[in-house]
PDB file of C-alpha atoms in Angstrom:
ATOM      1  CA  MET W   1       0.000   0.000   0.000  1.00 52.00           C
ATOM      2  CA  ALA W   2       2.860   2.350   0.859  1.00 51.00           C
ATOM      3  CA  ILE W   3       4.484   1.636  -2.498  1.00 50.00           C
ATOM      4  CA  ARG W   4       1.263   2.512  -4.323  1.00 52.00           C
ATOM      5  CA  VAL W   5       0.952   5.792  -2.423  1.00 46.00           C
ATOM      6  CA  PHE W   6       4.561   6.600  -3.213  1.00 47.00           C
ATOM      7  CA  LEU W   7       3.951   5.870  -6.901  1.00 48.00           C
ATOM      8  CA  LEU W   8       0.901   8.098  -6.925  1.00 50.00           C
ATOM      9  CA  ALA W   9       2.880  10.951  -5.368  1.00 52.00           C
ATOM     10  CA  LEU W  10       5.581  10.414  -7.965  1.00 50.00           C
ATOM     11  CA  LEU W  11       3.012  10.695 -10.739  1.00 48.00           C
ATOM     12  CA  LEU W  12       1.639  13.939  -9.360  1.00 47.00           C
ATOM     13  CA  ILE W  13       5.113  15.454  -9.266  1.00 48.00           C
ATOM     14  CA  SER W  14       5.937  14.246 -12.752  1.00 49.00           C
ATOM     15  CA  SER W  15       2.683  15.687 -14.097  1.00 45.00           C
ATOM     16  CA  LEU W  16       3.972  19.134 -13.184  1.00 41.00           C
ATOM     17  CA  PHE W  17       7.399  18.770 -14.700  1.00 40.00           C
ATOM     18  CA  LEU W  18       6.606  16.136 -17.382  1.00 39.00           C
ATOM     19  CA  GLN W  19       9.936  14.400 -16.868  1.00 37.00           C
ATOM     20  CA  VAL W  20      10.822  11.749 -19.410  1.00 36.00           C
ATOM     21  CA  VAL W  21      11.942   8.372 -18.131  1.00 37.00           C
ATOM     22  CA  LYS W  22      15.683   7.797 -18.164  1.00 34.00           C
ATOM     23  CA  CYS W  23      17.339   4.517 -18.884  1.00 33.00           C
ATOM     24  CA  GLN W  24      19.997   2.898 -16.707  1.00 33.00           C
ATOM     25  CA  SER W  25      22.806   4.644 -18.572  1.00 31.00           C
ATOM     26  CA  GLU W  26      21.193   8.048 -17.816  1.00 32.00           C
ATOM     27  CA  SER W  27      20.336   8.644 -21.488  1.00 31.00           C
ATOM     28  CA  GLU W  28      16.937  10.091 -22.339  1.00 34.00           C
ATOM     29  CA  VAL W  29      14.144   7.838 -23.450  1.00 34.00           C
ATOM     30  CA  GLU W  30      13.024   8.286 -27.044  1.00 34.00           C
ATOM     31  CA  VAL W  31       9.263   8.402 -27.302  1.00 34.00           C
ATOM     32  CA  THR W  32       7.599   7.714 -30.629  1.00 32.00           C
ATOM     33  CA  GLU W  33       3.919   8.397 -31.024  1.00 34.00           C
ATOM     34  CA  VAL W  34       2.273   6.375 -33.731  1.00 32.00           C
ATOM     35  CA  VAL W  35       0.039   8.535 -35.897  1.00 31.00           C
ATOM     36  CA  GLY W  36      -2.781   6.825 -37.688  1.00 31.00           C
ATOM     37  CA  GLY W  37      -6.465   6.087 -37.598  1.00 31.00           C
ATOM     38  CA  GLY W  38      -8.376   4.553 -34.772  1.00 33.00           C
ATOM     39  CA  ASP W  39      -6.615   1.190 -35.016  1.00 33.00           C
ATOM     40  CA  LEU W  40      -3.688   0.112 -32.901  1.00 31.00           C
ATOM     41  CA  GLY W  41      -0.465   1.695 -34.121  1.00 33.00           C
ATOM     42  CA  ILE W  42       2.583  -0.558 -34.396  1.00 34.00           C
ATOM     43  CA  VAL W  43       6.251   0.372 -34.900  1.00 36.00           C
ATOM     44  CA  GLY W  44       8.828  -2.299 -35.674  1.00 36.00           C
ATOM     45  CA  ASP W  45       8.520  -6.066 -36.002  1.00 35.00           C
ATOM     46  CA  ASP W  46       9.138  -6.708 -32.311  1.00 41.00           C
ATOM     47  CA  VAL W  47       6.145  -4.635 -31.305  1.00 44.00           C
ATOM     48  CA  GLN W  48       3.984  -6.142 -34.002  1.00 43.00           C
ATOM     49  CA  ASP W  49       4.280  -9.553 -32.357  1.00 46.00           C
ATOM     50  CA  TYR W  50       2.769  -8.115 -29.185  1.00 52.00           C
ATOM     51  CA  GLY W  51       0.072  -5.975 -30.819  1.00 50.00           C
ATOM     52  CA  ASP W  52      -2.908  -8.271 -30.298  1.00 57.00           C
ATOM     53  CA  GLY W  53      -1.363 -10.592 -27.717  1.00 63.00           C
ATOM     54  CA  SER W  54      -2.652 -11.085 -24.220  1.00 79.00           C
ATOM     55  CA  PHE W  55       0.004 -11.630 -21.578  1.00 89.00           C
ATOM     56  CA  SER W  56      -0.014 -11.934 -17.830  1.00 92.00           C
ATOM     57  CA  PRO W  57       1.504  -9.284 -15.551  1.00 93.00           C
ATOM     58  CA  ALA W  58       4.996  -9.901 -14.242  1.00 93.00           C
ATOM     59  CA  PRO W  59       5.437 -10.548 -10.506  1.00 92.00           C
ATOM     60  CA  GLY W  60       6.788  -7.583  -8.588  1.00 93.00           C
ATOM     61  CA  VAL W  61       5.574  -5.016 -11.138  1.00 95.00           C
ATOM     62  CA  GLU W  62       2.913  -2.530 -10.019  1.00 95.00           C
ATOM     63  CA  THR W  63       1.253   0.238 -12.019  1.00 95.00           C
ATOM     64  CA  VAL W  64      -0.734   3.353 -11.133  1.00 94.00           C
ATOM     65  CA  TYR W  65      -2.248   6.135 -13.224  1.00 95.00           C
ATOM     66  CA  VAL W  66      -3.061   9.851 -13.062  1.00 95.00           C
ATOM     67  CA  PHE W  67      -5.153  12.053 -15.349  1.00 95.00           C
ATOM     68  CA  PRO W  68      -3.097  15.265 -14.976  1.00 93.00           C
ATOM     69  CA  LYS W  69      -5.278  18.316 -14.284  1.00 90.00           C
ATOM     70  CA  ASN W  70      -8.312  16.237 -15.207  1.00 92.00           C
ATOM     71  CA  ALA W  71      -9.745  14.654 -12.078  1.00 91.00           C
ATOM     72  CA  ALA W  72     -13.188  14.373 -13.709  1.00 93.00           C
ATOM     73  CA  ARG W  73     -11.675  12.265 -16.541  1.00 94.00           C
ATOM     74  CA  LEU W  74     -13.303  14.365 -19.248  1.00 94.00           C
ATOM     75  CA  VAL W  75     -12.104  13.510 -22.747  1.00 95.00           C
ATOM     76  CA  PRO W  76     -13.102  15.926 -25.548  1.00 95.00           C
ATOM     77  CA  ALA W  77     -13.965  14.065 -28.747  1.00 94.00           C
ATOM     78  CA  GLY W  78     -11.281  14.579 -31.394  1.00 92.00           C
ATOM     79  CA  GLU W  79      -8.865  16.309 -29.009  1.00 93.00           C
ATOM     80  CA  GLU W  80      -5.793  14.949 -27.250  1.00 93.00           C
ATOM     81  CA  ALA W  81      -5.990  13.675 -23.684  1.00 94.00           C
ATOM     82  CA  GLU W  82      -3.215  12.384 -21.448  1.00 95.00           C
ATOM     83  CA  ILE W  83      -2.658   9.726 -18.829  1.00 95.00           C
ATOM     84  CA  LEU W  84       0.534   9.366 -16.800  1.00 96.00           C
ATOM     85  CA  VAL W  85       1.362   5.724 -16.119  1.00 96.00           C
ATOM     86  CA  GLY W  86       3.572   4.905 -13.163  1.00 95.00           C
ATOM     87  CA  VAL W  87       5.578   1.666 -13.057  1.00 95.00           C
ATOM     88  CA  ASN W  88       7.243   0.273  -9.949  1.00 95.00           C
ATOM     89  CA  ASN W  89       9.695  -2.558 -10.599  1.00 94.00           C
ATOM     90  CA  GLU W  90      10.238  -4.669  -7.500  1.00 93.00           C
ATOM     91  CA  GLY W  91      11.232  -7.734  -9.499  1.00 89.00           C
ATOM     92  CA  GLU W  92      14.597  -9.407  -9.765  1.00 90.00           C
ATOM     93  CA  SER W  93      15.418  -8.125 -13.271  1.00 92.00           C
ATOM     94  CA  TYR W  94      15.109  -4.837 -15.093  1.00 92.00           C
ATOM     95  CA  LEU W  95      12.203  -4.419 -17.502  1.00 94.00           C
ATOM     96  CA  ASN W  96      11.941  -2.790 -20.903  1.00 95.00           C
ATOM     97  CA  VAL W  97       8.734  -0.892 -21.622  1.00 95.00           C
ATOM     98  CA  VAL W  98       7.638  -1.644 -25.185  1.00 95.00           C
ATOM     99  CA  ALA W  99       4.378   0.250 -25.659  1.00 95.00           C
ATOM    100  CA  ILE W 100       1.182   1.544 -24.112  1.00 96.00           C
ATOM    101  CA  LYS W 101      -2.153   0.853 -25.761  1.00 95.00           C
ATOM    102  CA  ALA W 102      -5.793   1.426 -24.894  1.00 95.00           C
ATOM    103  CA  SER W 103      -9.296   0.792 -26.191  1.00 95.00           C
ATOM    104  CA  ILE W 104     -12.796   2.197 -25.699  1.00 95.00           C
ATOM    105  CA  HIS W 105     -15.698  -0.109 -24.810  1.00 96.00           C
ATOM    106  CA  LEU W 106     -19.362   0.208 -23.969  1.00 94.00           C
ATOM    107  CA  PRO W 107     -19.707   0.285 -20.175  1.00 91.00           C
ATOM    108  CA  PHE W 108     -22.400  -2.399 -19.946  1.00 88.00           C
ATOM    109  CA  ASP W 109     -20.492  -4.944 -22.086  1.00 88.00           C
ATOM    110  CA  HIS W 110     -16.724  -4.846 -22.702  1.00 85.00           C
ATOM    111  CA  ARG W 111     -17.122  -7.287 -25.569  1.00 87.00           C
ATOM    112  CA  LEU W 112     -18.607  -4.415 -27.584  1.00 90.00           C
ATOM    113  CA  LEU W 113     -15.528  -2.550 -28.793  1.00 93.00           C
ATOM    114  CA  VAL W 114     -16.044   1.097 -29.704  1.00 94.00           C
ATOM    115  CA  GLN W 115     -12.539   2.123 -30.750  1.00 95.00           C
ATOM    116  CA  ASN W 116      -8.952   0.904 -30.611  1.00 94.00           C
ATOM    117  CA  LEU W 117      -6.839   3.879 -29.638  1.00 94.00           C
ATOM    118  CA  THR W 118      -3.436   4.611 -31.117  1.00 91.00           C
ATOM    119  CA  ALA W 119      -0.536   2.845 -29.397  1.00 93.00           C
ATOM    120  CA  GLN W 120       2.427   4.793 -28.087  1.00 93.00           C
ATOM    121  CA  VAL W 121       5.766   3.066 -28.506  1.00 93.00           C
ATOM    122  CA  PHE W 122       8.877   3.574 -26.357  1.00 92.00           C
ATOM    123  CA  ASN W 123      12.488   2.905 -27.313  1.00 87.00           C
ATOM    124  CA  ASN W 124      15.222   2.212 -24.716  1.00 84.00           C
ATOM    125  CA  ALA W 125      12.738   2.650 -21.865  1.00 90.00           C
ATOM    126  CA  THR W 126      14.449   0.570 -19.200  1.00 91.00           C
ATOM    127  CA  VAL W 127      13.270   0.437 -15.595  1.00 93.00           C
ATOM    128  CA  PRO W 128      15.859  -1.119 -13.240  1.00 94.00           C
ATOM    129  CA  THR W 129      14.911  -3.056 -10.142  1.00 92.00           C
ATOM    130  CA  SER W 130      13.628  -1.063  -7.145  1.00 92.00           C
ATOM    131  CA  VAL W 131      13.010   1.943  -9.394  1.00 91.00           C
ATOM    132  CA  GLN W 132       9.797   3.860 -10.125  1.00 92.00           C
ATOM    133  CA  ALA W 133       9.268   5.397 -13.554  1.00 93.00           C
ATOM    134  CA  THR W 134       6.566   7.478 -15.234  1.00 94.00           C
ATOM    135  CA  PHE W 135       5.418   7.150 -18.828  1.00 95.00           C
ATOM    136  CA  PRO W 136       3.037   9.577 -20.617  1.00 94.00           C
ATOM    137  CA  TYR W 137       0.280   8.200 -22.806  1.00 96.00           C
ATOM    138  CA  ILE W 138      -1.419  10.658 -25.161  1.00 95.00           C
ATOM    139  CA  PHE W 139      -4.552   9.489 -26.953  1.00 95.00           C
ATOM    140  CA  SER W 140      -7.516  10.861 -28.836  1.00 94.00           C
ATOM    141  CA  VAL W 141     -10.995   9.405 -29.258  1.00 94.00           C
ATOM    142  CA  SER W 142     -12.852   9.788 -32.519  1.00 93.00           C
ATOM    143  CA  LYS W 143     -14.354  13.214 -33.146  1.00 92.00           C
ATOM    144  CA  TYR W 144     -17.516  11.457 -34.329  1.00 92.00           C
ATOM    145  CA  LEU W 145     -18.006   9.653 -31.007  1.00 92.00           C
ATOM    146  CA  GLN W 146     -21.197  10.780 -29.316  1.00 91.00           C
ATOM    147  CA  PRO W 147     -20.788  12.350 -25.867  1.00 93.00           C
ATOM    148  CA  GLY W 148     -21.423  10.003 -22.981  1.00 94.00           C
ATOM    149  CA  SER W 149     -19.843   7.558 -20.548  1.00 95.00           C
ATOM    150  CA  PHE W 150     -17.495   4.886 -21.909  1.00 96.00           C
ATOM    151  CA  ASP W 151     -15.021   2.455 -20.407  1.00 96.00           C
ATOM    152  CA  LEU W 152     -11.337   2.866 -21.179  1.00 96.00           C
ATOM    153  CA  VAL W 153      -8.976  -0.100 -20.801  1.00 95.00           C
ATOM    154  CA  GLY W 154      -5.310   0.903 -20.770  1.00 96.00           C
ATOM    155  CA  THR W 155      -2.465  -1.622 -20.932  1.00 96.00           C
ATOM    156  CA  ILE W 156       1.320  -1.260 -20.717  1.00 96.00           C
ATOM    157  CA  ILE W 157       3.403  -3.909 -22.499  1.00 95.00           C
ATOM    158  CA  TYR W 158       6.939  -4.649 -21.312  1.00 96.00           C
ATOM    159  CA  GLU W 159       9.662  -7.281 -21.472  1.00 95.00           C
ATOM    160  CA  ILE W 160      11.635  -8.987 -18.738  1.00 94.00           C
ATOM    161  CA  ASP W 161      14.497 -11.191 -19.938  1.00 92.00           C
ATOM    162  CA  GLN W 162      12.999 -11.003 -23.446  1.00 91.00           C
ATOM    163  CA  GLN W 163       9.726 -12.427 -22.128  1.00 93.00           C
ATOM    164  CA  PRO W 164       6.632 -10.315 -22.887  1.00 94.00           C
ATOM    165  CA  PHE W 165       4.292  -9.215 -20.094  1.00 95.00           C
ATOM    166  CA  GLN W 166       1.499  -6.720 -19.790  1.00 95.00           C
ATOM    167  CA  SER W 167      -0.284  -4.933 -16.958  1.00 95.00           C
ATOM    168  CA  THR W 168      -3.633  -3.158 -17.097  1.00 95.00           C
ATOM    169  CA  PHE W 169      -3.078   0.217 -15.463  1.00 96.00           C
ATOM    170  CA  TYR W 170      -6.617   1.531 -15.955  1.00 96.00           C
ATOM    171  CA  ASN W 171      -9.981  -0.142 -16.434  1.00 95.00           C
ATOM    172  CA  GLY W 172     -12.687   2.381 -15.689  1.00 94.00           C
ATOM    173  CA  THR W 173     -15.049   5.031 -16.928  1.00 95.00           C
ATOM    174  CA  ILE W 174     -14.254   8.188 -18.858  1.00 96.00           C
ATOM    175  CA  GLU W 175     -16.676  10.911 -19.893  1.00 95.00           C
ATOM    176  CA  VAL W 176     -16.495  11.811 -23.570  1.00 95.00           C
ATOM    177  CA  VAL W 177     -17.619  15.401 -24.091  1.00 93.00           C
ATOM    178  CA  GLU W 178     -18.140  17.532 -27.147  1.00 90.00           C
ATOM    179  CA  ALA W 179     -15.024  19.277 -28.381  1.00 81.00           C
ATOM    180  CA  SER W 180     -14.779  22.940 -27.499  1.00 72.00           C
ATOM    181  CA  GLY W 181     -15.531  25.321 -30.341  1.00 53.00           C
ATOM    182  CA  PHE W 182     -17.104  28.646 -31.243  1.00 47.00           C
ATOM    183  CA  LEU W 183     -20.514  27.070 -31.743  1.00 48.00           C
ATOM    184  CA  SER W 184     -21.626  23.631 -30.660  1.00 55.00           C
ATOM    185  CA  VAL W 185     -24.481  21.634 -32.136  1.00 57.00           C
ATOM    186  CA  GLU W 186     -26.656  22.364 -29.115  1.00 61.00           C
ATOM    187  CA  SER W 187     -25.974  26.091 -29.241  1.00 67.00           C
ATOM    188  CA  VAL W 188     -26.759  26.251 -32.973  1.00 70.00           C
ATOM    189  CA  PHE W 189     -30.031  24.409 -32.334  1.00 74.00           C
ATOM    190  CA  LEU W 190     -31.000  26.723 -29.479  1.00 80.00           C
ATOM    191  CA  VAL W 191     -30.177  29.857 -31.484  1.00 83.00           C
ATOM    192  CA  THR W 192     -32.180  28.575 -34.467  1.00 85.00           C
ATOM    193  CA  LEU W 193     -35.130  27.687 -32.237  1.00 85.00           C
ATOM    194  CA  GLY W 194     -35.043  31.110 -30.581  1.00 87.00           C
ATOM    195  CA  LEU W 195     -35.017  32.906 -33.935  1.00 88.00           C
ATOM    196  CA  ALA W 196     -37.930  30.776 -35.161  1.00 88.00           C
ATOM    197  CA  LEU W 197     -39.982  31.594 -32.061  1.00 88.00           C
ATOM    198  CA  LEU W 198     -39.220  35.300 -32.445  1.00 88.00           C
ATOM    199  CA  GLY W 199     -40.310  35.139 -36.087  1.00 87.00           C
ATOM    200  CA  LEU W 200     -43.597  33.434 -35.189  1.00 87.00           C
ATOM    201  CA  PHE W 201     -44.259  35.984 -32.454  1.00 86.00           C
ATOM    202  CA  GLY W 202     -43.609  38.829 -34.895  1.00 86.00           C
ATOM    203  CA  LEU W 203     -46.033  37.336 -37.421  1.00 85.00           C
ATOM    204  CA  TRP W 204     -48.702  37.009 -34.712  1.00 85.00           C
ATOM    205  CA  ILE W 205     -48.278  40.673 -33.681  1.00 87.00           C
ATOM    206  CA  TYR W 206     -48.485  41.759 -37.346  1.00 83.00           C
ATOM    207  CA  GLY W 207     -51.715  39.779 -37.827  1.00 83.00           C
ATOM    208  CA  GLN W 208     -53.293  41.321 -34.724  1.00 82.00           C
ATOM    209  CA  ILE W 209     -52.435  44.841 -35.872  1.00 85.00           C
ATOM    210  CA  LYS W 210     -53.802  44.147 -39.347  1.00 79.00           C
ATOM    211  CA  GLN W 211     -57.125  42.845 -37.993  1.00 80.00           C
ATOM    212  CA  LEU W 212     -57.478  45.874 -35.716  1.00 80.00           C
ATOM    213  CA  SER W 213     -56.942  48.268 -38.615  1.00 78.00           C
ATOM    214  CA  LYS W 214     -59.608  46.494 -40.702  1.00 71.00           C
ATOM    215  CA  LYS W 215     -62.186  46.818 -37.895  1.00 69.00           C
ATOM    216  CA  THR W 216     -61.435  50.521 -37.578  1.00 71.00           C
ATOM    217  CA  LYS W 217     -62.064  51.109 -41.319  1.00 65.00           C
ATOM    218  CA  ARG W 218     -65.443  49.306 -41.227  1.00 64.00           C
ATOM    219  CA  MET W 219     -66.978  51.565 -38.494  1.00 60.00           C
ATOM    220  CA  PRO W 220     -69.738  53.958 -39.965  1.00 60.00           C
ATOM    221  CA  LYS W 221     -69.139  57.688 -39.808  1.00 57.00           C
ATOM    222  CA  VAL W 222     -71.778  59.765 -37.935  1.00 54.00           C
ATOM    223  CA  GLU W 223     -72.035  63.429 -38.937  1.00 56.00           C
ATOM    224  CA  VAL W 224     -73.515  65.796 -36.359  1.00 53.00           C
ATOM    225  CA  GLY W 225     -74.529  69.263 -37.405  1.00 52.00           C
ATOM    226  CA  THR W 226     -77.361  71.589 -38.472  1.00 51.00           C
ATOM    227  CA  GLY W 227     -78.963  71.095 -41.781  1.00 49.00           C
ATOM    228  CA  THR W 228     -79.301  73.931 -44.288  1.00 51.00           C
ATOM    229  CA  THR W 229     -82.546  74.707 -46.115  1.00 50.00           C
ATOM    230  CA  ASP W 230     -82.466  75.692 -49.709  1.00 53.00           C
ATOM    231  CA  ALA W 231     -84.129  79.139 -50.358  1.00 53.00           C
ATOM    232  CA  SER W 232     -85.878  77.979 -53.506  1.00 55.00           C
ATOM    233  CA  MET W 233     -87.361  75.087 -51.526  1.00 55.00           C
ATOM    234  CA  ASP W 234     -88.781  77.564 -48.991  1.00 56.00           C
ATOM    235  CA  GLU W 235     -90.358  79.637 -51.707  1.00 57.00           C
ATOM    236  CA  TRP W 236     -91.897  76.594 -53.333  1.00 52.00           C
ATOM    237  CA  LEU W 237     -93.367  75.417 -50.011  1.00 53.00           C
ATOM    238  CA  GLU W 238     -94.636  78.880 -49.062  1.00 57.00           C
ATOM    239  CA  GLY W 239     -98.434  78.959 -48.719  1.00 57.00           C
ATOM    240  CA  THR W 240     -98.733  75.196 -48.382  1.00 59.00           C
ATOM    241  CA  ALA W 241    -100.050  73.298 -45.369  1.00 58.00           C
ATOM    242  CA  TYR W 242     -96.521  72.086 -44.636  1.00 55.00           C
ATOM    243  CA  ALA W 243     -95.288  75.690 -44.379  1.00 55.00           C
ATOM    244  CA  GLN W 244     -98.145  76.654 -42.098  1.00 59.00           C
ATOM    245  CA  SER W 245     -97.457  73.725 -39.787  1.00 63.00           C
ATOM    246  CA  LEU W 246     -93.792  74.753 -39.607  1.00 59.00           C
ATOM    247  CA  SER W 247     -94.737  78.338 -38.688  1.00 60.00           C
ATOM    248  CA  LYS W 248     -97.090  77.149 -35.957  1.00 58.00           C
ATOM    249  CA  SER W 249     -94.446  74.902 -34.450  1.00 61.00           C
ATOM    250  CA  LYS W 250     -91.959  77.794 -34.372  1.00 57.00           C
ATOM    251  CA  LYS W 251     -94.493  80.077 -32.599  1.00 56.00           C
ATOM    252  CA  LYS W 252     -95.099  77.466 -29.926  1.00 52.00           C
ATOM    253  CA  LYS W 253     -91.387  77.388 -29.182  1.00 53.00           C
TER     254      LYS W 253
END
């Protein structure tokens, strides 16, 4: 337990300084990242023999992991993510780290493979006995992978006395999220929906105003005022019974 805690502390320190593992002769380790599609990347014939093999872990070898500055284990689709793999060699012989590989599976059934991630190959990566070493593993899930929870299985392959071994350093859940960008699919959808609702509301307001204007035009006009009597009409009615009745009504007033 104390060894595992010490390894974890070593990983946290190395995540700050990103130190590259040194071999026994104090020369720097050469790290070669295999660039390719989603399939497992292989460099050299020796590594190719171990690409799809399944080996047991060597006795005395312990591994730990750290997602540097990513405690939530969020992996943006199509963007690079990193895991630091710590190796503690308490065996009787030194070990040579060959490669680190990983794969993405559905969480409810590991037999359903989603993606084989690119392998990262190491040259001259020797870990002597009673020594702890840290190895970076940089990977990227497909940009077309839908956001959600997936299981990541990470394995480190190494040799001891030319005998291949492997240890699973991580077998757990990661959260694939949408890659950061100026506009995401959700934001585009929300903006489009908002504009459509604003357009419909504007059309409804325009229709209400148009109906109100039509009702105003249909209202009859009422003219209030005093009528004028034509002079010729008065002369023509003069002396008639209608004129006499008009004169009587005026006198009564």
